[in-house]
């Protein structure tokens, strides 16, 4: 049951959450979930190449464009005001103990049922790896009574899922969960089209959704699945039935 669930999405750079989880975010919102997105950086240094190539740009102008694009994409997905920017420097992202504390506080404030972030290893993006390690650590630190964060109460371990990295096979990515995004695929497409700086990725992630849809259809036997996103499971599934 998705309705009423709280989902926290932590994205290293401004557009990461769109390429890798936009369909799932829009699907969850459509089904009544509460989704909060944290963008740790705008990806100015490492993920805005097409903007810099235009010339005449400054860090501030690139940041303004990236922020506007990200907000527009989030609105298309139905996120509206539930997105925040921590404006950290990227490439290389320095995640200090203070940033860890801030993330523990955020987790305790939101109290998500599910966190989606970068998977444990991305061969071509150290920032993604640092963020994965931080979010994983903070999801566990948040449960510990010995760690204080304002007046917040400790949490119980929430589910944690990892984005599919760009270079799937050579990043040792293992799909653990496939999400049918057929009902939200058009929103994902429109959200991807917001990003001028990474225009080349649109076809790539369109093809990926089609490929994962094929896998999801074959594995589930559901002929109606056209598009899917997949995620790594940080923890095993626990329940009273096998599924
Ligand atoms: Zn990124």
Short mmCIF file of C-alpha atoms and ligand atoms in Angstrom, two decimals:
data_model
loop_
_atom_site.label_atom_id
_atom_site.label_comp_id
_atom_site.label_asym_id
_atom_site.label_seq_id
_atom_site.Cartn_x
_atom_site.Cartn_y
_atom_site.Cartn_z
CA UNK A 1 0.00 0.00 0.00
CA UNK A 2 1.63 3.23 -1.16
CA UNK A 3 -0.94 5.75 0.15
CA UNK A 4 0.32 7.53 3.25
CA UNK A 5 3.90 6.32 2.86
CA UNK A 6 6.72 8.82 3.37
CA UNK A 7 9.54 8.72 0.86
CA UNK A 8 12.82 10.65 1.14
CA UNK A 9 14.95 10.96 -2.00
CA UNK A 10 18.55 12.13 -1.58
CA UNK A 11 20.24 13.23 -4.80
CA UNK A 12 23.95 14.12 -4.96
CA UNK A 13 23.47 16.49 -7.89
CA UNK A 14 20.43 18.41 -9.05
CA UNK A 15 19.25 16.04 -11.79
CA UNK A 16 20.27 12.62 -10.47
CA UNK A 17 16.88 11.91 -8.97
CA UNK A 18 15.17 12.64 -12.29
CA UNK A 19 17.19 10.26 -14.50
CA UNK A 20 17.02 7.43 -11.97
CA UNK A 21 13.78 7.72 -10.04
CA UNK A 22 11.42 10.30 -11.59
CA UNK A 23 8.93 7.65 -12.67
CA UNK A 24 8.86 6.09 -9.22
CA UNK A 25 8.48 9.49 -7.52
CA UNK A 26 5.56 10.49 -9.76
CA UNK A 27 3.97 7.05 -9.34
CA UNK A 28 4.23 7.27 -5.55
CA UNK A 29 2.70 10.74 -5.50
CA UNK A 30 -0.15 9.62 -7.77
CA UNK A 31 -0.85 6.79 -5.32
CA UNK A 32 -0.98 9.12 -2.29
CA UNK A 33 2.57 9.05 -0.89
CA UNK A 34 4.35 12.04 0.61
CA UNK A 35 7.67 12.57 -1.21
CA UNK A 36 10.49 14.85 -0.04
CA UNK A 37 13.60 15.48 -2.17
CA UNK A 38 16.98 16.72 -0.93
CA UNK A 39 19.42 17.85 -3.63
CA UNK A 40 22.83 18.09 -1.99
CA UNK A 41 24.42 20.11 -4.81
CA UNK A 42 23.52 21.74 -8.11
CA UNK A 43 26.20 19.73 -9.92
CA UNK A 44 27.80 22.92 -11.21
CA UNK A 45 31.33 21.60 -11.52
CA UNK A 46 30.72 18.04 -12.60
CA UNK A 47 27.33 17.71 -14.26
CA UNK A 48 26.72 20.94 -16.18
CA UNK A 49 29.10 20.49 -19.12
CA UNK A 50 26.70 21.58 -21.86
CA UNK A 51 26.03 24.87 -20.04
CA UNK A 52 29.73 25.67 -19.61
CA UNK A 53 30.35 24.91 -23.30
CA UNK A 54 28.00 27.75 -24.25
CA UNK A 55 30.48 30.24 -22.82
CA UNK A 56 29.87 33.42 -20.85
CA UNK A 57 28.71 31.50 -17.79
CA UNK A 58 29.59 32.04 -14.16
CA UNK A 59 29.07 29.69 -11.23
CA UNK A 60 26.09 31.82 -10.21
CA UNK A 61 24.46 31.75 -13.65
CA UNK A 62 24.92 27.98 -13.97
CA UNK A 63 23.52 27.52 -10.49
CA UNK A 64 20.45 29.62 -11.31
CA UNK A 65 19.76 27.61 -14.48
CA UNK A 66 20.21 24.27 -12.68
CA UNK A 67 17.94 25.34 -9.85
CA UNK A 68 15.20 26.52 -12.20
CA UNK A 69 15.41 23.30 -14.24
CA UNK A 70 15.26 21.13 -11.13
CA UNK A 71 12.29 22.98 -9.67
CA UNK A 72 10.43 22.70 -12.96
CA UNK A 73 11.15 18.96 -13.15
CA UNK A 74 10.01 18.46 -9.54
CA UNK A 75 6.77 20.31 -10.22
CA UNK A 76 6.07 18.08 -13.23
CA UNK A 77 6.45 15.06 -10.96
CA UNK A 78 4.04 16.57 -8.43
CA UNK A 79 6.64 17.34 -5.76
CA UNK A 80 5.87 21.09 -5.62
CA UNK A 81 7.36 22.58 -2.45
CA UNK A 82 8.87 19.40 -1.01
CA UNK A 83 12.33 19.91 -2.45
CA UNK A 84 15.33 21.52 -0.81
CA UNK A 85 18.85 22.41 -1.91
CA UNK A 86 21.85 22.15 0.40
CA UNK A 87 24.10 23.88 -2.14
CA UNK A 88 27.24 21.83 -1.40
CA UNK A 89 30.21 21.98 -3.74
CA UNK A 90 30.43 19.00 -6.09
CA UNK A 91 33.35 17.24 -7.73
CA UNK A 92 34.61 16.56 -5.14
CA UNK A 93 31.82 16.63 -2.58
CA UNK A 94 33.17 17.03 0.94
CA UNK A 95 30.69 15.46 3.34
CA UNK A 96 31.81 16.71 6.75
CA UNK A 97 30.60 15.42 10.14
CA UNK A 98 28.31 18.49 10.22
CA UNK A 99 26.63 17.34 6.99
CA UNK A 100 26.16 13.88 8.50
CA UNK A 101 24.50 15.49 11.55
CA UNK A 102 22.26 17.55 9.28
CA UNK A 103 21.18 14.42 7.41
CA UNK A 104 20.39 12.57 10.65
CA UNK A 105 18.25 15.55 11.68
CA UNK A 106 16.48 15.55 8.30
CA UNK A 107 15.76 11.81 8.54
CA UNK A 108 14.38 12.19 12.05
CA UNK A 109 12.22 15.16 11.05
CA UNK A 110 10.73 13.44 8.01
CA UNK A 111 10.68 9.93 9.50
CA UNK A 112 10.54 8.27 6.08
CA UNK A 113 9.30 4.74 5.49
CA UNK A 114 11.64 4.57 2.52
CA UNK A 115 14.82 6.35 1.46
CA UNK A 116 16.04 6.29 -2.13
CA UNK A 117 19.59 7.44 -2.85
CA UNK A 118 22.68 6.43 -4.80
CA UNK A 119 23.67 2.79 -4.74
CA UNK A 120 26.89 1.75 -3.06
CA UNK A 121 29.20 1.93 -6.08
CA UNK A 122 29.31 4.07 -9.20
CA UNK A 123 32.57 3.53 -11.07
CA UNK A 124 32.58 6.96 -12.69
CA UNK A 125 31.19 9.19 -9.97
CA UNK A 126 32.92 9.42 -6.58
CA UNK A 127 30.34 11.97 -5.39
CA UNK A 128 27.60 9.36 -5.79
CA UNK A 129 29.65 6.91 -3.72
CA UNK A 130 30.24 9.42 -0.93
CA UNK A 131 26.54 10.28 -0.78
CA UNK A 132 25.55 6.60 -0.74
CA UNK A 133 27.85 5.97 2.22
CA UNK A 134 26.58 9.04 4.07
CA UNK A 135 22.88 8.31 3.62
CA UNK A 136 23.34 4.66 4.54
CA UNK A 137 25.30 5.63 7.68
CA UNK A 138 22.81 8.33 8.65
CA UNK A 139 19.86 5.96 8.19
CA UNK A 140 21.44 3.78 10.87
CA UNK A 141 22.75 6.60 13.09
CA UNK A 142 19.22 8.01 13.15
CA UNK A 143 18.07 4.89 15.05
CA UNK A 144 20.61 5.31 17.82
CA UNK A 145 19.51 6.83 21.14
CA UNK A 146 23.07 7.92 21.83
CA UNK A 147 23.00 10.36 18.91
CA UNK A 148 21.09 13.56 19.55
CA UNK A 149 19.73 15.84 16.85
CA UNK A 150 17.76 18.76 18.24
CA UNK A 151 14.69 17.49 20.05
CA UNK A 152 14.03 14.72 17.56
CA UNK A 153 13.14 11.17 18.49
CA UNK A 154 15.13 8.22 17.22
CA UNK A 155 13.75 6.31 14.26
CA UNK A 156 13.37 2.63 13.44
CA UNK A 157 15.31 1.31 10.49
CA UNK A 158 13.61 2.42 7.30
CA UNK A 159 13.93 0.67 3.93
CA UNK A 160 16.77 1.89 1.78
CA UNK A 161 17.04 1.59 -2.00
CA UNK A 162 19.84 2.51 -4.41
CA UNK A 163 19.52 4.25 -7.79
CA UNK A 164 20.66 2.32 -10.83
CA UNK A 165 24.01 3.95 -11.74
CA UNK A 166 24.75 5.22 -15.23
CA UNK A 167 27.29 2.49 -16.05
CA UNK A 168 25.30 -0.40 -14.73
CA UNK A 169 27.35 -3.55 -15.27
CA UNK A 170 30.78 -2.10 -14.52
CA UNK A 171 29.40 -0.58 -11.32
CA UNK A 172 28.39 -4.05 -10.06
CA UNK A 173 24.75 -2.97 -9.84
CA UNK A 174 22.31 -5.73 -9.01
CA UNK A 175 18.61 -4.94 -9.54
CA UNK A 176 16.63 -5.83 -6.42
CA UNK A 177 13.30 -4.13 -7.11
CA UNK A 178 11.57 -3.20 -10.36
CA UNK A 179 8.91 -0.49 -10.20
CA UNK A 180 6.29 -0.27 -12.93
CA UNK A 181 6.33 3.37 -14.10
CA UNK A 182 4.01 2.97 -17.07
CA UNK A 183 1.47 5.32 -15.46
CA UNK A 184 4.07 8.03 -14.86
CA UNK A 185 6.42 7.57 -17.81
CA UNK A 186 5.18 10.68 -19.65
CA UNK A 187 5.91 12.76 -16.53
CA UNK A 188 9.41 11.30 -16.36
CA UNK A 189 9.99 12.17 -20.00
CA UNK A 190 8.77 15.75 -19.50
CA UNK A 191 10.91 16.13 -16.35
CA UNK A 192 14.03 14.87 -18.15
CA UNK A 193 13.44 17.39 -20.92
CA UNK A 194 13.89 20.23 -18.41
CA UNK A 195 17.68 19.76 -18.28
CA UNK A 196 19.62 21.63 -20.96
CA UNK A 197 22.98 20.73 -19.46
CA UNK A 198 22.56 16.99 -19.85
CA UNK A 199 20.43 16.73 -22.96
CA UNK A 200 22.35 13.67 -24.15
CA UNK A 201 21.00 11.65 -21.22
CA UNK A 202 17.35 11.85 -22.25
CA UNK A 203 17.54 9.14 -24.91
CA UNK A 204 19.78 7.06 -22.68
CA UNK A 205 17.26 6.99 -19.84
CA UNK A 206 14.32 6.62 -22.21
CA UNK A 207 15.97 3.47 -23.54
CA UNK A 208 16.74 2.32 -19.98
CA UNK A 209 13.08 2.62 -18.94
CA UNK A 210 12.09 0.56 -21.97
CA UNK A 211 14.72 -2.10 -21.24
CA UNK A 212 13.75 -2.35 -17.58
CA UNK A 213 10.09 -2.47 -18.61
CA UNK A 214 10.89 -5.49 -20.73
CA UNK A 215 12.60 -7.22 -17.78
CA UNK A 216 9.75 -6.31 -15.41
CA UNK A 217 7.14 -7.67 -17.84
CA UNK A 218 9.03 -10.90 -18.32
CA UNK A 219 9.71 -11.47 -14.63
CA UNK A 220 6.22 -10.58 -13.39
CA UNK A 221 4.16 -11.99 -16.26
CA UNK A 222 2.23 -8.70 -16.35
CA UNK A 223 1.84 -7.78 -20.05
CA UNK A 224 0.71 -4.23 -19.24
CA UNK A 225 4.10 -3.04 -17.96
CA UNK A 226 5.74 -0.91 -20.64
CA UNK A 227 8.33 1.04 -18.63
CA UNK A 228 10.11 0.44 -15.35
CA UNK A 229 12.87 1.73 -13.09
CA UNK A 230 14.94 -0.54 -10.94
CA UNK A 231 16.72 -0.14 -7.64
CA UNK A 232 19.17 -2.05 -5.49
CA UNK A 233 17.91 -3.22 -2.09
CA UNK A 234 20.31 -2.25 0.68
CA UNK A 235 18.59 -4.65 3.07
CA UNK A 236 16.80 -7.99 2.54
CA UNK A 237 12.99 -7.95 2.36
CA UNK A 238 11.21 -8.99 5.58
CA UNK A 239 7.60 -10.19 5.62
CA UNK A 240 5.27 -13.06 6.38
CA UNK A 241 5.21 -14.32 2.84
CA UNK A 242 7.69 -14.72 0.01
CA UNK A 243 7.25 -12.08 -2.66
ZN1 LIG B 1 25.22 12.93 -10.12
#
